[in-house]
Coordinates of C-alpha atoms and ligand atoms in Angstrom, one line a residue:
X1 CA 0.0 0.0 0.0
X2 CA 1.5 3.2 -1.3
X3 CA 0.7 6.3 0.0
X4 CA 1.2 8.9 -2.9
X5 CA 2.3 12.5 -2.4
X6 CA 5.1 13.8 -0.6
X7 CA 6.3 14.0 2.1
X8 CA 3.9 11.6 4.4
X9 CA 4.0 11.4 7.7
X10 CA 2.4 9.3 10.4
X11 CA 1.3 9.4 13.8
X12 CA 1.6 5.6 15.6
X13 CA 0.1 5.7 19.1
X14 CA -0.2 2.7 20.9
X15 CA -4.5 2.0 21.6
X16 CA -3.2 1.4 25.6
X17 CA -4.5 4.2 27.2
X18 CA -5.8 7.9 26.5
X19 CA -3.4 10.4 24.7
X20 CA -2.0 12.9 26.9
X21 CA -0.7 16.5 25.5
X22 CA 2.6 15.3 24.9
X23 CA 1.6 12.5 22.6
X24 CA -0.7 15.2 20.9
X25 CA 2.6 17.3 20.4
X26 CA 3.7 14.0 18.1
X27 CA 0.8 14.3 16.3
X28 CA 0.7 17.8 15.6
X29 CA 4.1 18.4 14.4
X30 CA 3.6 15.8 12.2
X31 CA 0.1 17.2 10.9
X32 CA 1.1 20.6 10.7
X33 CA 4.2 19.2 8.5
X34 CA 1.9 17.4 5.9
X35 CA -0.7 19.8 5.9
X36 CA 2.2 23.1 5.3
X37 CA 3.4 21.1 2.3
X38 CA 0.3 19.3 1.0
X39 CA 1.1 16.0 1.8
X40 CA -0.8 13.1 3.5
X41 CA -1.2 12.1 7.7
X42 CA -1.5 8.9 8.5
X43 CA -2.9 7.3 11.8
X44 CA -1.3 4.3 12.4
X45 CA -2.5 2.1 16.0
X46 CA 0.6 0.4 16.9
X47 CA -1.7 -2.5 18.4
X48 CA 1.0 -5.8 18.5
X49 CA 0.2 -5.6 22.1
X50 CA -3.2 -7.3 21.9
X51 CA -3.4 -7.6 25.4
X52 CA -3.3 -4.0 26.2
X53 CA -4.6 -2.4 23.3
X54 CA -8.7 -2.1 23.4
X55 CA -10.2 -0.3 20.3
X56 CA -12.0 1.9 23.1
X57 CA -8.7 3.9 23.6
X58 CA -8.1 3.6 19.5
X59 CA -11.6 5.4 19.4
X60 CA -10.7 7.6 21.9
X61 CA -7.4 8.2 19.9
X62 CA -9.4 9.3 16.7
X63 CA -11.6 11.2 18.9
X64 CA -9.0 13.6 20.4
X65 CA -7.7 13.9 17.1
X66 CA -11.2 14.8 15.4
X67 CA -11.5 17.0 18.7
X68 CA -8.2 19.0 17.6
X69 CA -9.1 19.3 13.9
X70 CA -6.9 16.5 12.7
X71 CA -8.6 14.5 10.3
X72 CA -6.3 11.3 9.2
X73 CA -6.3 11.3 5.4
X74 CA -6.0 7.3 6.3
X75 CA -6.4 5.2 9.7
X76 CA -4.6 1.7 9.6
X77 CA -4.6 -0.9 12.6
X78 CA -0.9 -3.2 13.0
X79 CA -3.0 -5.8 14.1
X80 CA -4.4 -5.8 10.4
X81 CA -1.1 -6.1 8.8
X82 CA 0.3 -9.5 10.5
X83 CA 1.3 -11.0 6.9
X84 CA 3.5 -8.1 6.1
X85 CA 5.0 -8.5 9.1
X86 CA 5.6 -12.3 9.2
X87 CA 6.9 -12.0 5.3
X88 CA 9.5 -9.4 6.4
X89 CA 10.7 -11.7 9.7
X90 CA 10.6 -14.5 7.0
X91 CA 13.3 -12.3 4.8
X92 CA 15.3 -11.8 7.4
X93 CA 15.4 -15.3 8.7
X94 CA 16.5 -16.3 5.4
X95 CA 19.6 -13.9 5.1
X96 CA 20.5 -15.6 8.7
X97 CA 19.6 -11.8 10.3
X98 CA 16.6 -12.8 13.1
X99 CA 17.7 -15.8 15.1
X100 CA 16.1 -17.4 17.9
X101 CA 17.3 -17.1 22.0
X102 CA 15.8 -19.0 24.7
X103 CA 16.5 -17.3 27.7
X104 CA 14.7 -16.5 30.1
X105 CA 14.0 -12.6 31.3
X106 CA 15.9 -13.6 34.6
X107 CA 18.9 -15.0 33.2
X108 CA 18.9 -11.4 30.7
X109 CA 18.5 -9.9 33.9
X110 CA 21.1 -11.4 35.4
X111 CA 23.7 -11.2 32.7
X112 CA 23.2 -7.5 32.4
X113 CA 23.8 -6.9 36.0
X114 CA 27.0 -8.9 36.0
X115 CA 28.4 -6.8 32.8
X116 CA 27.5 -3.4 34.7
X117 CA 29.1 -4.7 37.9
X118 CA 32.0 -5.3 35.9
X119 CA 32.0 -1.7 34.8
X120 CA 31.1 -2.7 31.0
X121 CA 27.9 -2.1 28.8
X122 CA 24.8 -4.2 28.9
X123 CA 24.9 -5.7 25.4
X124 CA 23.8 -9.4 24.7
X125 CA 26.7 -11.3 24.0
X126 CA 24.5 -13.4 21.5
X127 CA 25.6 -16.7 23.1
X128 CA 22.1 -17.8 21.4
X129 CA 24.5 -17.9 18.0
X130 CA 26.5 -20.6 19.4
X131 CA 23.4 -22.4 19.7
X132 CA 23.8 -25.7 17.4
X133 CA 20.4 -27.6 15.6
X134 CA 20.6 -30.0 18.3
X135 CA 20.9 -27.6 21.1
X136 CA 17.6 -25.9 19.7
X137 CA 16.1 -29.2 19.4
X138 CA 16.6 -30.1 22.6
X139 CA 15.5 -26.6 24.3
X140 CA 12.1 -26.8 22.6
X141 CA 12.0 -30.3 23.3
X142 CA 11.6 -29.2 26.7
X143 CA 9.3 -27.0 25.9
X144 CA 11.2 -23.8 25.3
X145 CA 10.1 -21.2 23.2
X146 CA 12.6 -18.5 21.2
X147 CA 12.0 -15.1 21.4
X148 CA 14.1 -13.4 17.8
X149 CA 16.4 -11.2 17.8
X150 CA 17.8 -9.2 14.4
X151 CA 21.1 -9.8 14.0
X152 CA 22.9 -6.3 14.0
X153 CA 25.4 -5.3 11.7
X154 CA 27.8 -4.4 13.4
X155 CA 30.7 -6.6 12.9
X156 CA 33.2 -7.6 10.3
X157 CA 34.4 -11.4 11.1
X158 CA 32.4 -12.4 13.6
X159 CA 29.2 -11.3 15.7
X160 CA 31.1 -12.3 18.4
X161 CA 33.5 -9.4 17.8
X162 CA 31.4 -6.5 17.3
X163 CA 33.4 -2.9 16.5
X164 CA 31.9 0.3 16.3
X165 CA 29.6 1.1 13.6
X166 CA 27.8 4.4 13.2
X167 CA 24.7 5.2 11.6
X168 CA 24.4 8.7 11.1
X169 CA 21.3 10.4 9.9
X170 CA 20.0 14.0 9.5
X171 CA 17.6 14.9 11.8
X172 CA 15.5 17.7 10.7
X173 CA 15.2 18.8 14.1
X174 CA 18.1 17.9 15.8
X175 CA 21.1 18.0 13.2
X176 CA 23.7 15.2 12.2
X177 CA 23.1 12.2 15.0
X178 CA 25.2 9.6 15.6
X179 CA 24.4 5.6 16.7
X180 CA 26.9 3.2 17.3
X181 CA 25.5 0.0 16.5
X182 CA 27.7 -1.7 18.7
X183 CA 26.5 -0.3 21.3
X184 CA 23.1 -2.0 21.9
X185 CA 21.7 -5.5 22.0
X186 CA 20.7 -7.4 19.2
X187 CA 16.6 -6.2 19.5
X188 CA 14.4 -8.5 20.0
X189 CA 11.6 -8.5 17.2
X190 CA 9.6 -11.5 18.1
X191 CA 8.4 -12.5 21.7
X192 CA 8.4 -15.8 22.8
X193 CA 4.9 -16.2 22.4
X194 CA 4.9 -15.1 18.5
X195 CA 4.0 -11.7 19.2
X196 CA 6.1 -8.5 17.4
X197 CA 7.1 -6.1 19.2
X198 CA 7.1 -2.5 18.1
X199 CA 10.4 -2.2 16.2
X200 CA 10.1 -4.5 13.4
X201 CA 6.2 -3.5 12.0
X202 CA 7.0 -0.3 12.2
X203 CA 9.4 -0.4 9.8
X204 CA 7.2 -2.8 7.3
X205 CA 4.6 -0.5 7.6
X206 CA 7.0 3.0 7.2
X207 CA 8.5 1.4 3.9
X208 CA 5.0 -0.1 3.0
X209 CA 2.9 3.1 3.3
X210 CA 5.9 5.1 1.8
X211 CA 6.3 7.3 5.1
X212 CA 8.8 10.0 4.1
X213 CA 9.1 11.6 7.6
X214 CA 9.3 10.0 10.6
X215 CA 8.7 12.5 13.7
X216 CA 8.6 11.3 16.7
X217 CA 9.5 11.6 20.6
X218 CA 13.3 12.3 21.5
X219 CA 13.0 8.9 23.0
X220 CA 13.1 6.8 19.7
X221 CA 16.8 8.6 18.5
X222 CA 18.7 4.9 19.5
X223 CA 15.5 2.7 17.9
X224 CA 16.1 4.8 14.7
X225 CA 19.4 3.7 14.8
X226 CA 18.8 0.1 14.8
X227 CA 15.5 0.6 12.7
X228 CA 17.6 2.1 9.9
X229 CA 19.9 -1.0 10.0
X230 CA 16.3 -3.1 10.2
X231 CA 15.5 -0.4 6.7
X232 CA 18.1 -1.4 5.1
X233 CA 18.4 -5.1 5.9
X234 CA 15.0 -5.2 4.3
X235 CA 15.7 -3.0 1.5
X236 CA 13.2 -0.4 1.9
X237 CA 13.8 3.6 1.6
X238 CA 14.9 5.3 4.5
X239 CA 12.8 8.2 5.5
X240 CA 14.1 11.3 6.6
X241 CA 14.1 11.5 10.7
X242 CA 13.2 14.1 13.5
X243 CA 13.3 13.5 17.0
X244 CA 11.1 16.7 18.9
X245 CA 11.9 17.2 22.2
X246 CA 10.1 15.6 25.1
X247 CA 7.9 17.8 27.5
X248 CA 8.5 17.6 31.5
X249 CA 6.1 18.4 34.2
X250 CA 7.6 21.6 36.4
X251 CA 9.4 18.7 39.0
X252 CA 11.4 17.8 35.5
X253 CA 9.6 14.0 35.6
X254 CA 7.8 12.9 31.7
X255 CA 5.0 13.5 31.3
X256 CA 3.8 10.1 30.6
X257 CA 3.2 8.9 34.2
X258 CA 0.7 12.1 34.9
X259 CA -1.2 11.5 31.3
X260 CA -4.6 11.4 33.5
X261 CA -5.0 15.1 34.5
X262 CA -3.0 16.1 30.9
X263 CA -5.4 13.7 29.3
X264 CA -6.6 15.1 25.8
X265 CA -10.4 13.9 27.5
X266 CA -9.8 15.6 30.2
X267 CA -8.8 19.2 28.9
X268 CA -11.7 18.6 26.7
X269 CA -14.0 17.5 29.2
X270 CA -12.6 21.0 31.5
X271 CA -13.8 22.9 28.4
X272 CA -10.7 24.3 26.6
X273 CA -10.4 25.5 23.5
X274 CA -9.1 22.6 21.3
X275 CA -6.6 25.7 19.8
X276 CA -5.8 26.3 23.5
X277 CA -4.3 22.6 23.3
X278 CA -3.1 22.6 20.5
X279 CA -0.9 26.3 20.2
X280 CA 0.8 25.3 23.8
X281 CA 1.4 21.3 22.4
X282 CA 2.8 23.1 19.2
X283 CA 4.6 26.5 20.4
X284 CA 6.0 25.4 24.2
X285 CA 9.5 23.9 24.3
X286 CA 10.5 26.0 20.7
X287 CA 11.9 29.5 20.2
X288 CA 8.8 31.0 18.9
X289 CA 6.5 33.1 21.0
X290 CA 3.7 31.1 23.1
X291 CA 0.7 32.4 21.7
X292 CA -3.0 31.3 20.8
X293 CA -3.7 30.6 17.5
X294 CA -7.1 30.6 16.1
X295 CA -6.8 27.7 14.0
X296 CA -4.6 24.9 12.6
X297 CA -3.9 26.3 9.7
X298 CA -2.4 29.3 11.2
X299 CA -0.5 27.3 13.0
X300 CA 1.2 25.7 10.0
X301 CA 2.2 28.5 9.0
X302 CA 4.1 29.2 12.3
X303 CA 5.6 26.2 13.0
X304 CA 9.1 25.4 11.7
X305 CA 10.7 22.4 13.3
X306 CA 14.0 23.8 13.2
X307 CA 12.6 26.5 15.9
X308 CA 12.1 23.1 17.7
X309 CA 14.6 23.5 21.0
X310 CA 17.2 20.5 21.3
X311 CA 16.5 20.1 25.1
X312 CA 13.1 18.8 27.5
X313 CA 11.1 21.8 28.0
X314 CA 9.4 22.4 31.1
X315 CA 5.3 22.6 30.7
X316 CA 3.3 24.6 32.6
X317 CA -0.5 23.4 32.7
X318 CA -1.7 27.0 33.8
X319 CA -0.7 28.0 30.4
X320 CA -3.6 26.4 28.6
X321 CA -5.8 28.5 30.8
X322 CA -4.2 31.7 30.2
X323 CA -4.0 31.1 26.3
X324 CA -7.7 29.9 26.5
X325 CA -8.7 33.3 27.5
X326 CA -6.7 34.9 25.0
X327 CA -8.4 32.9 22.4
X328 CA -12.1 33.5 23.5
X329 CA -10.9 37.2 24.1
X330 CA -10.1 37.6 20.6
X331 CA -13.1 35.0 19.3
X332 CA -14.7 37.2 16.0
X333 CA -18.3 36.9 16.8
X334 CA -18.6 35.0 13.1
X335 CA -16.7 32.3 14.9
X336 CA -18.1 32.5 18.7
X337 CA -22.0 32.7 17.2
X338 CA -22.8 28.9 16.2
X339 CA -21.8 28.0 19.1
X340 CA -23.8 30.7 21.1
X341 CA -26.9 29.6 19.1
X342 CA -26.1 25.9 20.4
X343 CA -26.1 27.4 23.7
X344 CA -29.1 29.5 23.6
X345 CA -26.8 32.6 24.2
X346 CA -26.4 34.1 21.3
X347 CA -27.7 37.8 21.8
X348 CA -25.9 38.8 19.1
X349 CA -22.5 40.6 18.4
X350 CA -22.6 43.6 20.8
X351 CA -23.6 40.5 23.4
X352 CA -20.1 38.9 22.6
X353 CA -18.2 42.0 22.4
X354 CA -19.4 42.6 25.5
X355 CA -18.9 39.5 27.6
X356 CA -15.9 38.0 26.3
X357 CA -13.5 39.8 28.1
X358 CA -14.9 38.1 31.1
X359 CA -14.8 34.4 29.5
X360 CA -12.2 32.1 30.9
X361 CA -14.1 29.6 29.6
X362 CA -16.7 29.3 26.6
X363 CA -19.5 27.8 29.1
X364 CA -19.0 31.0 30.5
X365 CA -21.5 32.7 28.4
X366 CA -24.9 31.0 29.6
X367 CA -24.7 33.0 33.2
X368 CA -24.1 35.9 31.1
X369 CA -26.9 35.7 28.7
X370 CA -29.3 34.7 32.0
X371 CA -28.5 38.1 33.4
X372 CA -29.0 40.0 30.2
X373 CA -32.6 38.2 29.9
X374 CA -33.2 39.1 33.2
X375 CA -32.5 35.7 35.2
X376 CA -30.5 36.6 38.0
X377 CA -30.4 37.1 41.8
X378 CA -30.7 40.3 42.2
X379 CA -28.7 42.2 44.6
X380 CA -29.7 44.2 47.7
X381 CA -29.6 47.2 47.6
X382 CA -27.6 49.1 50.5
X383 CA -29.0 52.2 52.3
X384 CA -27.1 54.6 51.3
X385 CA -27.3 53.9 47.2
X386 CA -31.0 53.4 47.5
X387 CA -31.6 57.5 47.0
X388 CA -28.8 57.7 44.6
X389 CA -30.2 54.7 42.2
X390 CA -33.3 56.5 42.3
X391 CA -31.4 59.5 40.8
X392 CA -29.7 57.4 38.2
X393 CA -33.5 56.5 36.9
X394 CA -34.5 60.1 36.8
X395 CA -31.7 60.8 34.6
X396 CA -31.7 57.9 32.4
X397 CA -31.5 59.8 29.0
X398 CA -35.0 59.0 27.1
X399 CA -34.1 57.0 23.7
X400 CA -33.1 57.0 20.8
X401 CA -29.7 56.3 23.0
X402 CA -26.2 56.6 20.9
X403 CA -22.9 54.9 22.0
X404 CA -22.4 57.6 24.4
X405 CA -25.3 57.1 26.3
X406 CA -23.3 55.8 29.2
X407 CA -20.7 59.0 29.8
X408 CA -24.0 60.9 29.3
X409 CA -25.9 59.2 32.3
X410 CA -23.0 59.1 34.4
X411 CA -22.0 62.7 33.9
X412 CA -25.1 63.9 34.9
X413 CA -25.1 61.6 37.9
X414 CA -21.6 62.6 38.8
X415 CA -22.9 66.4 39.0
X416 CA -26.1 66.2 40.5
X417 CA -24.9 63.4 43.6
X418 CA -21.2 64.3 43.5
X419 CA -20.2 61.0 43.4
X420 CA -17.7 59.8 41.3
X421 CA -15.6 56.3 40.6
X422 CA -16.4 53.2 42.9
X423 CA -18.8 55.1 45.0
X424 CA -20.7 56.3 41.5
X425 CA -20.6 52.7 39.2
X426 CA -20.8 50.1 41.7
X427 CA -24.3 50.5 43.1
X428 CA -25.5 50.7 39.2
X429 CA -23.3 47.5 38.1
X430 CA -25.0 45.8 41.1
X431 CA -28.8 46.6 40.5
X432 CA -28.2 46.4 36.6
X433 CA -26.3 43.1 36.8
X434 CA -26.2 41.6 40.1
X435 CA -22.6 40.9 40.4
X436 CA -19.5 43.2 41.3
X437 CA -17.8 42.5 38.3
X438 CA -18.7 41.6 34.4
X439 CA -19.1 43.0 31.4
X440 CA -18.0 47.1 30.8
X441 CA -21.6 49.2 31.8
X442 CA -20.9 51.3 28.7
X443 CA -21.1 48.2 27.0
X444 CA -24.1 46.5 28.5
X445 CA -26.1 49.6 29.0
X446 CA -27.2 49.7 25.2
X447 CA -27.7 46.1 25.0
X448 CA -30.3 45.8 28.4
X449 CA -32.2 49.4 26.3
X450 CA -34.1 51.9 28.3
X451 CA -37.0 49.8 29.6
X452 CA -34.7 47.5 31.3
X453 CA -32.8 49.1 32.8
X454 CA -35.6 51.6 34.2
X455 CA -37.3 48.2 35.6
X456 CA -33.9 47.2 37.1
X457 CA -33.2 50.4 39.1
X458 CA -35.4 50.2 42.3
Ligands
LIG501 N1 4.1 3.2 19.0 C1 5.3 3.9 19.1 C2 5.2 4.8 20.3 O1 4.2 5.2 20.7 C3 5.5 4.7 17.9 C4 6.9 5.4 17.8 C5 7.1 5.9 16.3 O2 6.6 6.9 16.0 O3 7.7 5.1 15.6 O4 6.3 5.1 20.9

């Protein structure tokens, strides 16, 4: 299956669990990448792990994605794509590169703990090599099962005398890397019980579906080492790799083991703005400015990876908050109004202008409408406003009212009580609205008209 169209990328979450904004960071850069440059976004569910993979988190996958505006040109499930996977293990089994090892995790265990005792790497020694027909006979004989490893090639004579071998590779975000092949253990591709793990079908299904990026977590710079050997061995092209950085909670830990409270549900569920998510996923930890962008696209046109920093980056949760108010603060009434209708808010633009400031939150608005309509607890009025207010409706100016009908009111007020500030807009923000704070009077005055307010003022 080949994907035309350049470049294509792909996003390959694991169906184990909920995204969290990190994960979403993945999926973004590599969205924002096809979409800049016209070219495809693939969703691939990296579900080998049968076990732990439910296609209730892969639907809650594509629903977080749908949620941020990323629409996967196409979806594909690993756990579709077995035969690919068991021909390439087959190809490699006949060059003499995946061979099986019986031992058990303990004895792994053990060995590695001896080598860094001894002050050397953990590498498998690849003793399983030495294994001869007989030896494998009699292992499974006894019921043994081998887990495969790919032989890597990192030696000239003999595996058993492994010498430094670099792989070197661009990275678009990072600059020239280096892996030393020599340096890591034969990966294992196959678990004992049949089952692939990660490394292998990812690689039949980059070189199958024509993936000419691969962007991903900091995390995978040594797998891409041993991947490109796995590219080659199989004779596939080698896409072109970037390794973002990785985002840290403010105590420095990942952020995978918080995901619940940094869950894409659960910002979604708190009511942010999915561009609140998405411009902190995409701008934090780069040298651009952290701001809110009103939509994807605009964020594409933003994002570079080479802004991308080479370091973690510390997150800050509060900053979805404050860029979700910056976003509703600037929300054209063009965009804020379907929703509004869905609401039953929508009182029209001077309405919005006049309320968002207040908005932390798009829900925000129903209290505010209720108030305007007239559905609110009223507030008591205090002794020594109640002769004043009745002032303020004596001097209401009689309508037609223009924009100034405000400074007009007040300025009369002002010279015929001699109040001024506090003392002179507080009692009329509480009998007009109810509450000490909210929307600018100058604002709302026009919006409530002449007969409401008059019924409002005691
Ligand atoms: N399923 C892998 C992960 O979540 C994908 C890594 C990759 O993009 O290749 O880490």
């Amino acid at each position: 299956m080949t994907i035309s169209a350049s470049p294509t990328v792909r996003f390959a979450p694991s169906p184990t669990g909920r995204i969290h904004i990190g994960n979403i960071r993945t999926a973004l850069f590599n969205w924002l990448m096809a979409k800049r440059d016209g070219g495809q976004f693939v969703l691939r569910l990296d579900d080998t792990d049968q076990e732990r993979s439910t296609q209730e988190f892969a639907d809650g996958i594509v629903e977080d994605l749908h949620w941020l505006g990323i629409q996967p040109d196409v979806i594909v499930k690993q756990s579709d794509r077995f035969e690919l996977y068991d021909a390439a293990a087959a190809k490699l089994r006949n060059q003499g590169l995946l061979y099986p090892c019986y031992e058990t995790p303990d004895e792994i265990d053990r060995r590695r703990k001896r080598l860094m005792a001894r002050g050397l790497p953990p590498v498998y020694d690849r003793s399983a090599l030495k294994l001869s027909p007989e030896d494998r006979a009699r292992l499974e004989a006894e019921g043994k099962k081998p887990h495969w490893r790919f032989l890597l090639p990192n030696f000239a004579e003999t595996p058993f005398e492994t010498r430094r071998t670099e792989i070197r590779f661009q990275d678009i975000m990072r600059g020239e890397q280096t892996v030393d092949l020599a340096s890591m253990s034969d990966p294992v591709l196959i678990r004992e019980d049949g089952t692939y793990l990660y490394t292998l079908p990812s690689v039949v299904d980059d070189i199958d579906m024509g993936m000419t990026h691969v962007i991903r977590g900091g995390d995978h710079i040594t797998n891409s080492g041993a991947q490109i050997a796995l590219f080659r061995a199989l004779g596939g092209a080698e896409p072109t790799f970037g390794h973002h950085n990785l985002l840290q909670d403010a105590t420095g830990a990942g952020l995978s083991k918080r995901s619940g409270a940094l869950s894409i549900a659960s910002l979604r569920d708190h009511g942010y703005e999915p561009m609140a998510v998405a411009s902190l996923a995409t701008l934090t930890g780069t040298s651009l400015p952290v701001e809110a962008c009103g939509s994807l696209e605009d964020l594409a046109q933003l994002f570079d990876p080479n802004t991308i920093s080479k370091s973690d980056s510390k997150f800050d949760p509060a900053d979805i908050g404050v860029l979700n108010e910056k976003l509703l603060h600037q929300m054209p009434y063009g965009v804020a109004q379907p929703r509004l209708a869905q609401l039953d808010c929508d009182l029209g633009e001077a309405f919005w202008n006049a309320i968002r400031p207040n908005l932390n939150l798009f829900s925000e608005v129903a209290p505010w409408a209720a108030m305007v309509r007239g559905k609110f607890e009223a507030a008591p009025v205090a002794d020594e406003d109640l002769e004043f207010l009745q002032t303020a409706k004596k001097l209401l100016p009689a309508q037609p009212w223009a924009d100034d009908v405000w400074s007009i009111w007040t300025g009369k007020l002002k010279q015929e009580t001699g109040r001024k500030g506090r003392g002179l807009f507080m009692p009329l923000r509480l009998a007009l609205t109810g509450q000490t704070h909210g929307p600018e009077l100058a604002d709302l005055l026009p919006i409530l008209g002449w007969e409401e307010t008059i019924r409002r003022l005691p």
